[in-house]
Amino acid sequence: MSPDTAQLKRHQVLFLNRKSDLSLQVQLAAQLKGMIQSGQLGTGDPLPSSRELAAELKVSRNTVVYAYERLISEGYLSSRLRSRIYVSDTAPELRSAAQRRSSQQDIAPAVHVPRASYSAGPKPFRPCQPDVQRFPLALWNRLRGRALRTTNRSLLHYNSEAVLGFRPLRENLAMYLRDSRGVACEWWQIAITTGSQQALYLLAHLLLKPGDTVYMENPGYSGAVRAWKSAGASIEHLPIDQHGMVFPPLETSPVSLVYVTPSRQFPTGASLSLARRLSLANGAVSAQTWIVEDDYDSEFRYIAPPLPSMQSLDSGNRVIYVGTFSKLLFPSLRLGYAVLPKALVEPFTDLKTVAEDHGPMIDQATLAAFLDSGAFYSHIRRCRKNYAERQQVFLDAIQKGSLPLEFRYRDGGMNLTGFLPDTYDDLAWSARLKRAGLDVPALSQYAAGPTERGLVFGFTAFTPAQIRRGVDKLLGLKLDRPIPSSGSLRVAASGSLLAP
Ligand SMILES: Cc1ncc(COP(=O)(O)O)c(C=O)c1O
């Protein structure tokens, strides 16, 4: 044993816990750093060679090498002649900085720091969750590798000319949106964003000024509420009926922007009728109001092809079409988009440059290849079939009970809203389900002010077995205290696109 190793052993501070969540190299680096900060090791003290210390601690040599390299890069150690490692000259300054930091921490107010952890995935029946198990990850990784190889590292540079996204992705997406959603657009009108949430945020700051009024559906999407409020707008919450949002004529309304989910109203599931779509689109032109159409999951329509977008009815360039890959692929991808009227392309580009220059290029290139290869279309087709089956499994299972839930809109989507009679407290039901381990938000949670009562069940992320188990648990809770005499499940026809 060399004298250096003996010194470390003598202090008996090097103890590596093989059961710890922390890697051995992180533990070793932290303990050596602690010895330097506490003065047990001083400037110029030599450390044992990596080979020696590795043998002594019965760890691989790389563990010691990486720990040493880490402390060299942090300035605690330095390597000198013939690669001997010493405590560096800068260690005393680092030590006093560390002491200052720890005394400041003593007086600093407590801050909630979330634990580093990964999501265990949604619990039944969390709404709006795709089944990530079905995502073709191996293919995605192959396309990612190919994208990196064929672009010769150009994706690794700053790509400031791609503020609105990787051009092949915008081109492929434009083709998809024109063909599948009837969206009228050129590729350069598409802005790729960090989820549709960033699109909403940027649109809020581009189109609204403090005090402006925004019309929103009630109940509605809280991500959008937060975006409009962040720009200082005040929100007017409008009711929903079986034909979607009920709104006053835009021509006589002092409103700057209307946010709407016409294909499938979030969270009720109603579709905006054709008459109302036309009235909104035409009213927006006369009143010079912006319409933000959030088309978050319209691909999942089970009884017929998806409804065409509202943007396709817009003759006056007032509709901004917003979409996302969170539901079609997987949410942590954080890729969404906005299709901008031509006049907004330049100002949106300027604003987005301030926010983030451009989004992650490698993911965008992979997604472009995913669309190009056709895998995107097969994935949607498979999901649509699968989700339709799961919806049926859910409805069959819940119909075995006698809860007074009415599932009005069953033509598609990732969620089923079970409407409750007004006398029922949906918040209390949701809280009770939560205590039983079920994640079923109440309709009231999405609402500002009075609204219909109900529960929102997501079914897409759960296997038929999980769905049946979840429903059994729910029915076992005996929520159906005094049930009205006709209290069995009523399933109404799906929402209609025809004018009211
Ligand atoms: C109405 C609505 N729009 C958009 C999104 C998707 O947001 P993002 O693209 O930011 O994941 C969701 C997600 O639940 C949603 O419910």
Coordinates of C-alpha atoms and ligand atoms in Angstrom, one line a residue:
M1 CA 0.0 0.0 0.0
S2 CA 1.5 3.4 -1.0
P3 CA 1.7 6.2 1.6
D4 CA -1.0 8.1 -0.4
T5 CA -3.4 5.2 -0.2
A6 CA -2.5 4.7 3.4
Q7 CA -3.4 8.3 4.1
L8 CA -6.8 7.9 2.5
K9 CA -7.4 4.7 4.4
R10 CA -6.2 6.1 7.7
H11 CA -8.9 8.8 7.5
Q12 CA -11.3 5.9 6.9
V13 CA -13.6 8.1 4.9
L14 CA -13.7 6.2 1.7
F15 CA -16.6 3.9 1.9
L16 CA -18.5 3.0 -1.3
N17 CA -22.0 1.8 -0.9
R18 CA -22.8 -0.7 -3.7
K19 CA -26.5 -0.6 -3.0
S20 CA -26.8 3.2 -3.3
D21 CA -28.6 4.8 -6.2
L22 CA -25.5 6.9 -6.7
S23 CA -22.8 5.4 -9.0
L24 CA -19.5 4.4 -7.4
Q25 CA -17.6 7.1 -9.3
V26 CA -20.0 9.8 -8.0
Q27 CA -19.7 8.5 -4.4
L28 CA -15.9 8.4 -4.7
A29 CA -15.7 11.9 -6.2
A30 CA -18.0 13.3 -3.5
Q31 CA -16.0 11.7 -0.7
L32 CA -12.6 13.0 -2.1
K33 CA -14.1 16.4 -2.5
G34 CA -15.4 16.3 1.0
M35 CA -11.9 15.5 2.3
I36 CA -10.4 18.5 0.4
Q37 CA -13.2 20.8 1.6
S38 CA -12.7 19.8 5.2
G39 CA -9.0 20.2 5.0
Q40 CA -8.2 16.5 5.5
L41 CA -6.3 16.7 2.1
G42 CA -4.4 19.9 1.5
T43 CA -2.8 21.6 -1.5
G44 CA -0.1 19.5 -3.0
D45 CA -1.0 16.3 -1.3
P46 CA -0.6 13.4 -3.7
L47 CA -3.3 10.9 -4.4
P48 CA -2.8 7.2 -5.1
S49 CA -2.6 6.1 -8.7
S50 CA -5.9 5.1 -10.2
R51 CA -4.7 1.5 -10.4
E52 CA -3.7 1.4 -6.7
L53 CA -6.9 3.0 -5.4
A54 CA -9.1 0.8 -7.6
A55 CA -7.4 -2.3 -6.3
E56 CA -7.7 -1.1 -2.7
L57 CA -11.4 -0.2 -3.1
K58 CA -12.1 -3.3 -5.2
V59 CA -13.7 -1.2 -8.0
S60 CA -12.8 -0.9 -11.7
R61 CA -10.0 1.4 -12.6
N62 CA -12.4 3.5 -14.7
T63 CA -14.4 4.3 -11.6
V64 CA -11.3 6.0 -10.1
V65 CA -10.2 7.6 -13.4
Y66 CA -13.7 9.2 -13.9
A67 CA -13.8 10.4 -10.3
Y68 CA -10.4 11.9 -10.6
E69 CA -11.3 13.5 -14.0
R70 CA -14.4 15.0 -12.5
L71 CA -12.4 16.6 -9.7
I72 CA -9.7 17.8 -12.1
S73 CA -12.4 19.5 -14.2
E74 CA -13.9 21.1 -11.1
G75 CA -10.5 22.4 -10.0
Y76 CA -10.0 20.3 -6.9
L77 CA -7.3 18.1 -8.3
S78 CA -4.6 18.6 -10.9
S79 CA -2.4 16.1 -12.7
R80 CA 1.3 16.7 -12.9
L81 CA 4.4 15.0 -14.2
R82 CA 3.9 11.4 -15.2
S83 CA 0.2 11.7 -14.6
R84 CA 0.4 11.8 -10.8
I85 CA -2.6 13.4 -9.2
Y86 CA -2.3 16.1 -6.5
V87 CA -4.7 18.3 -4.6
S88 CA -4.6 21.5 -6.7
D89 CA -3.4 25.0 -5.8
T90 CA -7.0 26.3 -6.3
A91 CA -8.4 23.9 -3.8
P92 CA -8.3 26.5 -0.8
E93 CA -10.3 29.0 -2.8
L94 CA -12.9 26.3 -3.7
R95 CA -13.0 25.3 -0.1
S96 CA -13.8 28.8 1.2
A97 CA -16.4 29.2 -1.6
A98 CA -18.0 26.0 -0.5
Q99 CA -18.0 27.2 3.1
R100 CA -19.6 30.5 2.1
R101 CA -22.2 28.6 0.1
S102 CA -23.1 26.3 3.0
S103 CA -23.4 29.2 5.5
Q104 CA -25.7 31.0 3.0
Q105 CA -27.8 27.8 2.7
D106 CA -28.3 27.9 6.4
I107 CA -30.1 31.2 6.2
A108 CA -31.8 30.8 2.9
P109 CA -35.6 30.2 2.9
A110 CA -36.6 26.6 2.2
V111 CA -37.2 26.0 -1.5
H112 CA -39.1 23.0 -2.7
V113 CA -36.8 21.0 -4.9
P114 CA -38.5 18.2 -6.7
R115 CA -36.8 14.8 -6.5
A116 CA -35.2 13.7 -9.7
S117 CA -37.5 11.0 -10.8
Y118 CA -39.0 9.6 -14.0
S119 CA -42.8 9.4 -14.5
A120 CA -44.1 5.9 -13.7
G121 CA -46.8 6.6 -16.3
P122 CA -50.4 7.6 -16.0
K123 CA -52.8 5.9 -13.7
P124 CA -56.3 4.8 -14.9
F125 CA -58.1 6.8 -16.2
R126 CA -55.9 9.8 -16.7
P127 CA -57.2 11.7 -19.8
C128 CA -55.3 12.5 -23.0
Q129 CA -52.5 9.9 -22.6
P130 CA -51.3 7.9 -25.6
D131 CA -50.1 4.3 -25.1
V132 CA -46.4 4.8 -25.3
Q133 CA -45.9 1.0 -25.2
R134 CA -47.3 0.9 -28.8
F135 CA -44.8 3.5 -30.1
P136 CA -42.3 1.8 -32.5
L137 CA -39.2 2.8 -30.5
A138 CA -36.7 0.6 -32.4
L139 CA -37.7 2.0 -35.7
W140 CA -37.6 5.6 -34.3
N141 CA -34.0 4.9 -33.1
R142 CA -33.0 3.5 -36.5
L143 CA -34.4 6.6 -38.2
R144 CA -32.6 8.8 -35.7
G145 CA -29.3 7.1 -36.3
R146 CA -29.8 7.4 -40.0
A147 CA -30.7 11.1 -39.8
L148 CA -27.5 11.8 -37.9
R149 CA -25.3 9.8 -40.3
T150 CA -26.8 11.3 -43.5
T151 CA -26.7 14.9 -42.3
N152 CA -23.0 14.7 -41.6
R153 CA -23.1 16.4 -38.1
S154 CA -24.8 19.5 -39.6
L155 CA -27.7 18.9 -37.1
L156 CA -25.2 19.5 -34.3
H157 CA -24.5 23.1 -35.2
Y158 CA -26.6 26.1 -34.3
N159 CA -29.2 26.2 -37.0
S160 CA -30.5 29.7 -36.6
E161 CA -32.1 29.7 -40.1
A162 CA -34.4 26.9 -38.8
V163 CA -36.2 29.1 -36.2
L164 CA -39.6 27.8 -37.4
G165 CA -38.3 24.2 -37.7
F166 CA -36.4 21.7 -39.7
R167 CA -37.5 22.3 -43.3
P168 CA -38.1 18.6 -44.4
L169 CA -40.3 18.2 -41.3
R170 CA -42.3 21.3 -42.2
E171 CA -42.7 20.1 -45.8
N172 CA -43.8 16.6 -44.8
L173 CA -46.2 18.0 -42.2
A174 CA -47.7 20.5 -44.7
M175 CA -48.4 17.5 -47.0
Y176 CA -50.0 15.6 -44.2
L177 CA -52.1 18.5 -43.0
R178 CA -53.3 19.3 -46.5
D179 CA -54.2 15.7 -47.3
S180 CA -55.6 14.5 -43.9
R181 CA -57.0 17.6 -42.3
G182 CA -57.8 19.8 -45.3
V183 CA -55.6 22.6 -43.9
A184 CA -54.7 25.2 -46.6
C185 CA -51.0 25.9 -46.1
E186 CA -47.6 26.1 -47.7
W187 CA -44.7 24.5 -45.8
W188 CA -43.2 27.8 -44.7
Q189 CA -46.4 28.8 -42.9
I190 CA -45.8 26.0 -40.4
A191 CA -43.9 26.8 -37.2
I192 CA -42.6 23.8 -35.2
T193 CA -42.9 24.6 -31.5
T194 CA -42.1 22.9 -28.2
G195 CA -45.4 21.2 -27.8
S196 CA -48.6 23.1 -28.8
Q197 CA -48.2 24.8 -25.4
Q198 CA -45.4 26.9 -26.7
A199 CA -47.4 27.8 -29.8
L200 CA -50.2 29.1 -27.5
Y201 CA -47.8 31.0 -25.4
L202 CA -46.1 32.7 -28.4
L203 CA -49.5 33.5 -30.0
A204 CA -50.7 35.0 -26.8
H205 CA -47.7 37.4 -26.7
L206 CA -47.9 38.1 -30.4
L207 CA -51.6 38.8 -30.7
L208 CA -52.8 40.1 -27.3
K209 CA -52.2 43.1 -25.2
P210 CA -53.1 43.5 -21.5
G211 CA -56.9 44.0 -21.1
D212 CA -57.8 42.3 -24.4
T213 CA -60.7 39.8 -24.2
V214 CA -60.4 36.1 -25.2
Y215 CA -63.4 33.8 -25.7
M216 CA -62.9 30.3 -24.4
E217 CA -65.0 27.2 -24.0
N218 CA -66.3 26.4 -20.5
P219 CA -65.2 23.9 -19.4
G220 CA -62.0 24.2 -21.4
Y221 CA -58.3 23.6 -21.7
S222 CA -56.3 25.1 -18.7
G223 CA -53.1 25.2 -20.7
A224 CA -54.7 27.7 -23.0
V225 CA -56.2 29.7 -20.1
R226 CA -52.7 30.1 -18.7
A227 CA -51.3 31.2 -22.0
W228 CA -53.9 34.0 -22.6
K229 CA -53.6 35.2 -19.0
S230 CA -49.8 35.3 -19.2
A231 CA -50.3 38.1 -21.8
G232 CA -52.7 40.0 -19.6
A233 CA -55.9 39.1 -21.4
S234 CA -59.1 38.6 -19.6
I235 CA -61.1 35.5 -20.4
E236 CA -64.8 35.3 -21.2
H237 CA -65.9 31.7 -20.6
L238 CA -68.6 30.6 -22.9
P239 CA -71.0 27.6 -22.4
I240 CA -71.0 24.4 -24.4
D241 CA -74.0 22.5 -25.7
Q242 CA -74.3 19.4 -28.0
H243 CA -73.1 21.5 -31.0
G244 CA -70.0 22.9 -29.2
M245 CA -69.3 26.4 -28.0
V246 CA -72.2 28.8 -27.8
F247 CA -70.9 32.3 -28.7
P248 CA -72.4 35.8 -29.4
P249 CA -71.9 37.2 -33.0
L250 CA -68.3 38.2 -33.3
E251 CA -69.2 41.2 -35.4
T252 CA -70.7 42.9 -32.3
S253 CA -68.3 41.4 -29.7
P254 CA -65.3 43.3 -28.3
V255 CA -63.1 40.3 -28.5
S256 CA -59.5 40.0 -29.8
L257 CA -59.1 36.2 -30.0
V258 CA -61.3 33.1 -29.8
Y259 CA -59.8 29.8 -28.7
V260 CA -61.7 26.7 -29.7
T261 CA -61.3 22.9 -30.0
P262 CA -63.9 22.4 -32.8
S263 CA -63.1 18.8 -33.8
R264 CA -63.5 17.5 -30.3
Q265 CA -64.2 20.0 -27.6
F266 CA -61.9 19.5 -24.7
P267 CA -62.9 18.1 -22.3
T268 CA -66.6 17.3 -23.1
G269 CA -66.0 15.7 -26.6
A270 CA -68.7 17.7 -28.4
S271 CA -68.0 18.7 -32.0
L272 CA -68.6 22.3 -33.2
S273 CA -71.4 22.2 -35.7
L274 CA -70.8 23.3 -39.3
A275 CA -73.2 26.2 -38.9
R276 CA -71.2 27.5 -35.9
R277 CA -67.8 26.9 -37.6
L278 CA -68.9 29.0 -40.6
S279 CA -70.4 31.7 -38.3
L280 CA -67.0 31.8 -36.4
A281 CA -64.9 31.8 -39.5
N282 CA -67.0 34.5 -41.3
G283 CA -67.5 36.6 -38.1
A284 CA -63.7 36.6 -37.5
V285 CA -63.1 38.1 -41.0
S286 CA -65.7 40.9 -40.5
A287 CA -64.6 41.6 -36.9
Q288 CA -60.9 41.1 -37.6
T289 CA -60.7 38.7 -34.7
W290 CA -58.1 35.9 -34.5
I291 CA -59.4 32.3 -34.1
V292 CA -57.0 29.7 -32.6
E293 CA -58.2 26.2 -33.6
D294 CA -56.6 23.6 -31.3
D295 CA -56.8 20.3 -33.1
Y296 CA -55.2 18.1 -30.5
D297 CA -56.5 14.6 -31.1
S298 CA -58.9 14.7 -34.1
E299 CA -57.0 11.8 -35.8
F300 CA -58.6 9.5 -33.3
R301 CA -62.1 9.4 -34.8
Y302 CA -63.5 5.9 -34.8
I303 CA -66.8 5.9 -36.6
A304 CA -65.7 7.8 -39.7
P305 CA -62.7 9.7 -41.1
P306 CA -61.6 12.8 -39.1
L307 CA -63.6 15.9 -39.5
P308 CA -62.0 18.5 -41.7
S309 CA -60.3 21.4 -39.9
M310 CA -62.0 24.7 -39.3
Q311 CA -59.0 26.4 -40.9
S312 CA -60.2 24.8 -44.2
L313 CA -63.3 27.0 -44.0
D314 CA -61.4 30.2 -43.4
S315 CA -61.5 32.6 -46.4
G316 CA -59.9 35.6 -44.6
N317 CA -56.7 34.3 -43.0
R318 CA -58.0 34.7 -39.5
V319 CA -57.7 31.0 -38.3
I320 CA -54.4 29.8 -36.8
Y321 CA -54.4 26.0 -36.7
V322 CA -52.5 24.5 -33.8
G323 CA -51.6 20.8 -33.5
T324 CA -49.4 18.5 -31.5
F325 CA -47.5 15.2 -31.7
S326 CA -48.0 14.6 -28.0
K327 CA -51.0 12.5 -28.6
L328 CA -50.1 10.8 -31.9
L329 CA -46.6 9.8 -30.8
F330 CA -45.5 10.5 -27.3
P331 CA -45.8 13.6 -25.0
S332 CA -42.2 14.0 -23.9
L333 CA -41.2 14.5 -27.5
R334 CA -42.5 18.1 -26.9
L335 CA -43.1 18.8 -30.6
G336 CA -46.2 20.7 -31.7
Y337 CA -46.9 23.3 -34.4
A338 CA -48.9 26.3 -35.5
V339 CA -50.0 26.9 -39.1
L340 CA -49.8 30.7 -39.4
P341 CA -51.7 33.0 -41.7
K342 CA -49.1 34.5 -44.1
A343 CA -49.1 37.9 -42.4
L344 CA -48.1 36.3 -39.1
V345 CA -45.1 34.3 -40.3
E346 CA -42.5 37.1 -39.9
P347 CA -43.6 38.5 -36.6
F348 CA -44.0 35.0 -35.1
T349 CA -40.4 34.1 -36.3
D350 CA -39.1 37.3 -34.6
L351 CA -40.8 36.4 -31.3
K352 CA -39.7 32.8 -31.4
T353 CA -36.1 33.8 -32.0
V354 CA -36.2 35.5 -28.7
A355 CA -37.8 32.5 -27.0
E356 CA -35.5 29.7 -28.1
D357 CA -33.8 30.3 -31.5
H358 CA -34.7 26.9 -32.7
G359 CA -36.0 23.6 -31.2
P360 CA -34.0 20.3 -31.0
M361 CA -32.9 19.5 -34.5
I362 CA -32.2 15.8 -34.1
D363 CA -35.8 15.0 -32.9
Q364 CA -37.2 17.1 -35.7
A365 CA -35.1 15.3 -38.3
T366 CA -36.1 11.9 -36.9
L367 CA -39.8 13.0 -37.1
A368 CA -39.4 14.2 -40.6
A369 CA -38.0 10.7 -41.5
F370 CA -40.8 9.0 -39.6
L371 CA -43.4 10.9 -41.7
D372 CA -41.5 10.3 -44.9
S373 CA -41.2 6.6 -44.3
G374 CA -44.9 6.1 -43.9
A375 CA -44.4 4.7 -40.4
F376 CA -46.3 7.7 -39.0
Y377 CA -49.4 6.8 -40.9
S378 CA -49.3 3.1 -40.0
H379 CA -48.8 4.1 -36.3
I380 CA -51.9 6.3 -36.4
R381 CA -53.9 3.6 -38.1
R382 CA -52.8 1.0 -35.5
C383 CA -53.5 3.4 -32.6
R384 CA -56.9 4.3 -34.0
K385 CA -58.0 0.6 -34.1
N386 CA -56.6 -0.1 -30.7
Y387 CA -58.1 2.9 -29.0
A388 CA -61.5 2.2 -30.6
E389 CA -61.4 -1.3 -29.0
R390 CA -60.4 0.1 -25.6
Q391 CA -63.2 2.6 -25.7
Q392 CA -65.6 -0.2 -26.3
V393 CA -64.1 -2.3 -23.5
F394 CA -64.5 0.7 -21.1
L395 CA -68.1 1.3 -22.1
D396 CA -69.0 -2.4 -21.9
A397 CA -67.4 -2.7 -18.4
I398 CA -69.0 0.5 -17.0
Q399 CA -72.4 -0.4 -18.3
K400 CA -72.4 -3.4 -16.0
G401 CA -72.8 -1.0 -13.1
S402 CA -75.7 1.4 -12.5
L403 CA -73.9 4.7 -12.2
P404 CA -75.9 7.7 -13.5
L405 CA -73.2 8.6 -16.1
E406 CA -74.2 9.6 -19.6
F407 CA -71.6 9.2 -22.3
R408 CA -72.9 11.5 -25.0
Y409 CA -69.9 11.7 -27.3
R410 CA -68.5 8.4 -28.4
D411 CA -67.4 9.1 -32.0
G412 CA -63.7 9.3 -31.1
G413 CA -61.1 10.9 -28.9
M414 CA -58.9 9.7 -26.1
N415 CA -61.4 10.4 -23.3
L416 CA -65.0 9.7 -22.5
T417 CA -66.9 12.3 -20.5
G418 CA -69.5 10.7 -18.3
F419 CA -72.1 13.5 -17.6
L420 CA -73.7 13.4 -14.2
P421 CA -77.1 14.9 -13.1
D422 CA -76.7 18.4 -11.6
T423 CA -77.4 17.1 -8.1
Y424 CA -74.2 15.1 -8.1
D425 CA -70.9 16.6 -6.8
D426 CA -68.3 15.6 -9.4
L427 CA -65.4 17.0 -7.4
A428 CA -66.3 14.8 -4.5
W429 CA -66.6 11.8 -6.8
S430 CA -63.2 12.6 -8.3
A431 CA -61.6 12.9 -4.9
R432 CA -63.1 9.6 -3.7
L433 CA -61.7 7.9 -6.9
K434 CA -58.3 9.5 -6.3
R435 CA -58.2 8.0 -2.8
A436 CA -58.9 4.6 -4.4
G437 CA -55.9 5.1 -6.8
L438 CA -58.0 6.2 -9.8
D439 CA -57.1 9.4 -11.7
V440 CA -60.5 10.7 -13.0
P441 CA -60.8 14.5 -13.1
A442 CA -64.1 16.1 -12.6
L443 CA -65.6 18.2 -15.4
S444 CA -65.8 21.1 -12.8
Q445 CA -62.0 21.0 -12.6
Y446 CA -61.8 22.3 -16.1
A447 CA -64.4 25.0 -15.6
A448 CA -64.6 28.6 -14.5
G449 CA -68.0 29.0 -12.9
P450 CA -71.0 26.8 -13.2
T451 CA -70.9 24.0 -15.7
E452 CA -72.4 20.6 -16.3
R453 CA -71.2 18.0 -13.8
G454 CA -69.3 14.9 -15.0
L455 CA -66.1 12.8 -14.9
V456 CA -63.5 12.6 -17.6
F457 CA -62.2 9.1 -18.3
G458 CA -59.1 8.6 -20.5
F459 CA -58.9 5.0 -21.8
T460 CA -56.2 5.1 -24.5
A461 CA -53.1 4.4 -22.4
F462 CA -54.5 1.4 -20.6
T463 CA -54.7 -2.3 -21.7
P464 CA -58.2 -3.9 -21.7
A465 CA -57.2 -5.8 -18.5
Q466 CA -56.2 -2.5 -16.8
I467 CA -59.5 -0.9 -18.0
R468 CA -61.6 -3.8 -16.6
R469 CA -59.7 -3.8 -13.3
G470 CA -60.1 0.0 -13.0
V471 CA -63.8 -0.1 -13.7
D472 CA -64.3 -3.0 -11.3
K473 CA -62.6 -0.9 -8.6
L474 CA -64.8 2.1 -9.5
L475 CA -68.0 0.1 -9.3
G476 CA -66.9 -1.5 -6.1
L477 CA -66.8 1.9 -4.4
K478 CA -70.6 2.0 -4.5
L479 CA -70.6 5.7 -5.5
D480 CA -74.2 5.3 -6.7
R481 CA -75.8 6.3 -3.4
P482 CA -79.4 7.4 -3.9
I483 CA -79.8 6.8 -7.6
P484 CA -82.7 8.3 -9.4
S485 CA -85.2 5.5 -10.5
S486 CA -84.0 5.5 -14.1
G487 CA -80.4 5.7 -12.9
S488 CA -79.0 3.1 -15.2
L489 CA -76.3 4.1 -17.7
R490 CA -77.7 6.0 -20.6
V491 CA -75.5 6.1 -23.7
A492 CA -76.6 8.8 -26.2
A493 CA -75.8 9.2 -29.8
S494 CA -72.5 10.9 -30.7
G495 CA -72.3 14.6 -31.4
S496 CA -73.5 15.7 -34.8
L497 CA -71.8 18.0 -37.3
L498 CA -75.0 19.3 -38.7
A499 CA -76.3 22.7 -37.9
P500 CA -78.5 23.0 -34.8
Ligands
LIG1 C1 -56.8 20.7 -25.6 C2 -55.4 20.3 -25.6 N1 -54.6 21.0 -26.4 C3 -53.3 20.6 -26.5 C4 -52.7 19.6 -25.7 C5 -51.3 19.2 -25.9 O1 -50.4 20.0 -25.5 P1 -48.8 19.8 -25.8 O2 -48.7 19.7 -27.3 O3 -48.2 21.0 -25.2 O4 -48.4 18.5 -25.2 C6 -53.6 19.0 -24.8 C7 -53.0 18.0 -23.9 O5 -53.6 17.4 -23.1 C8 -54.9 19.3 -24.8 O6 -55.7 18.7 -23.9

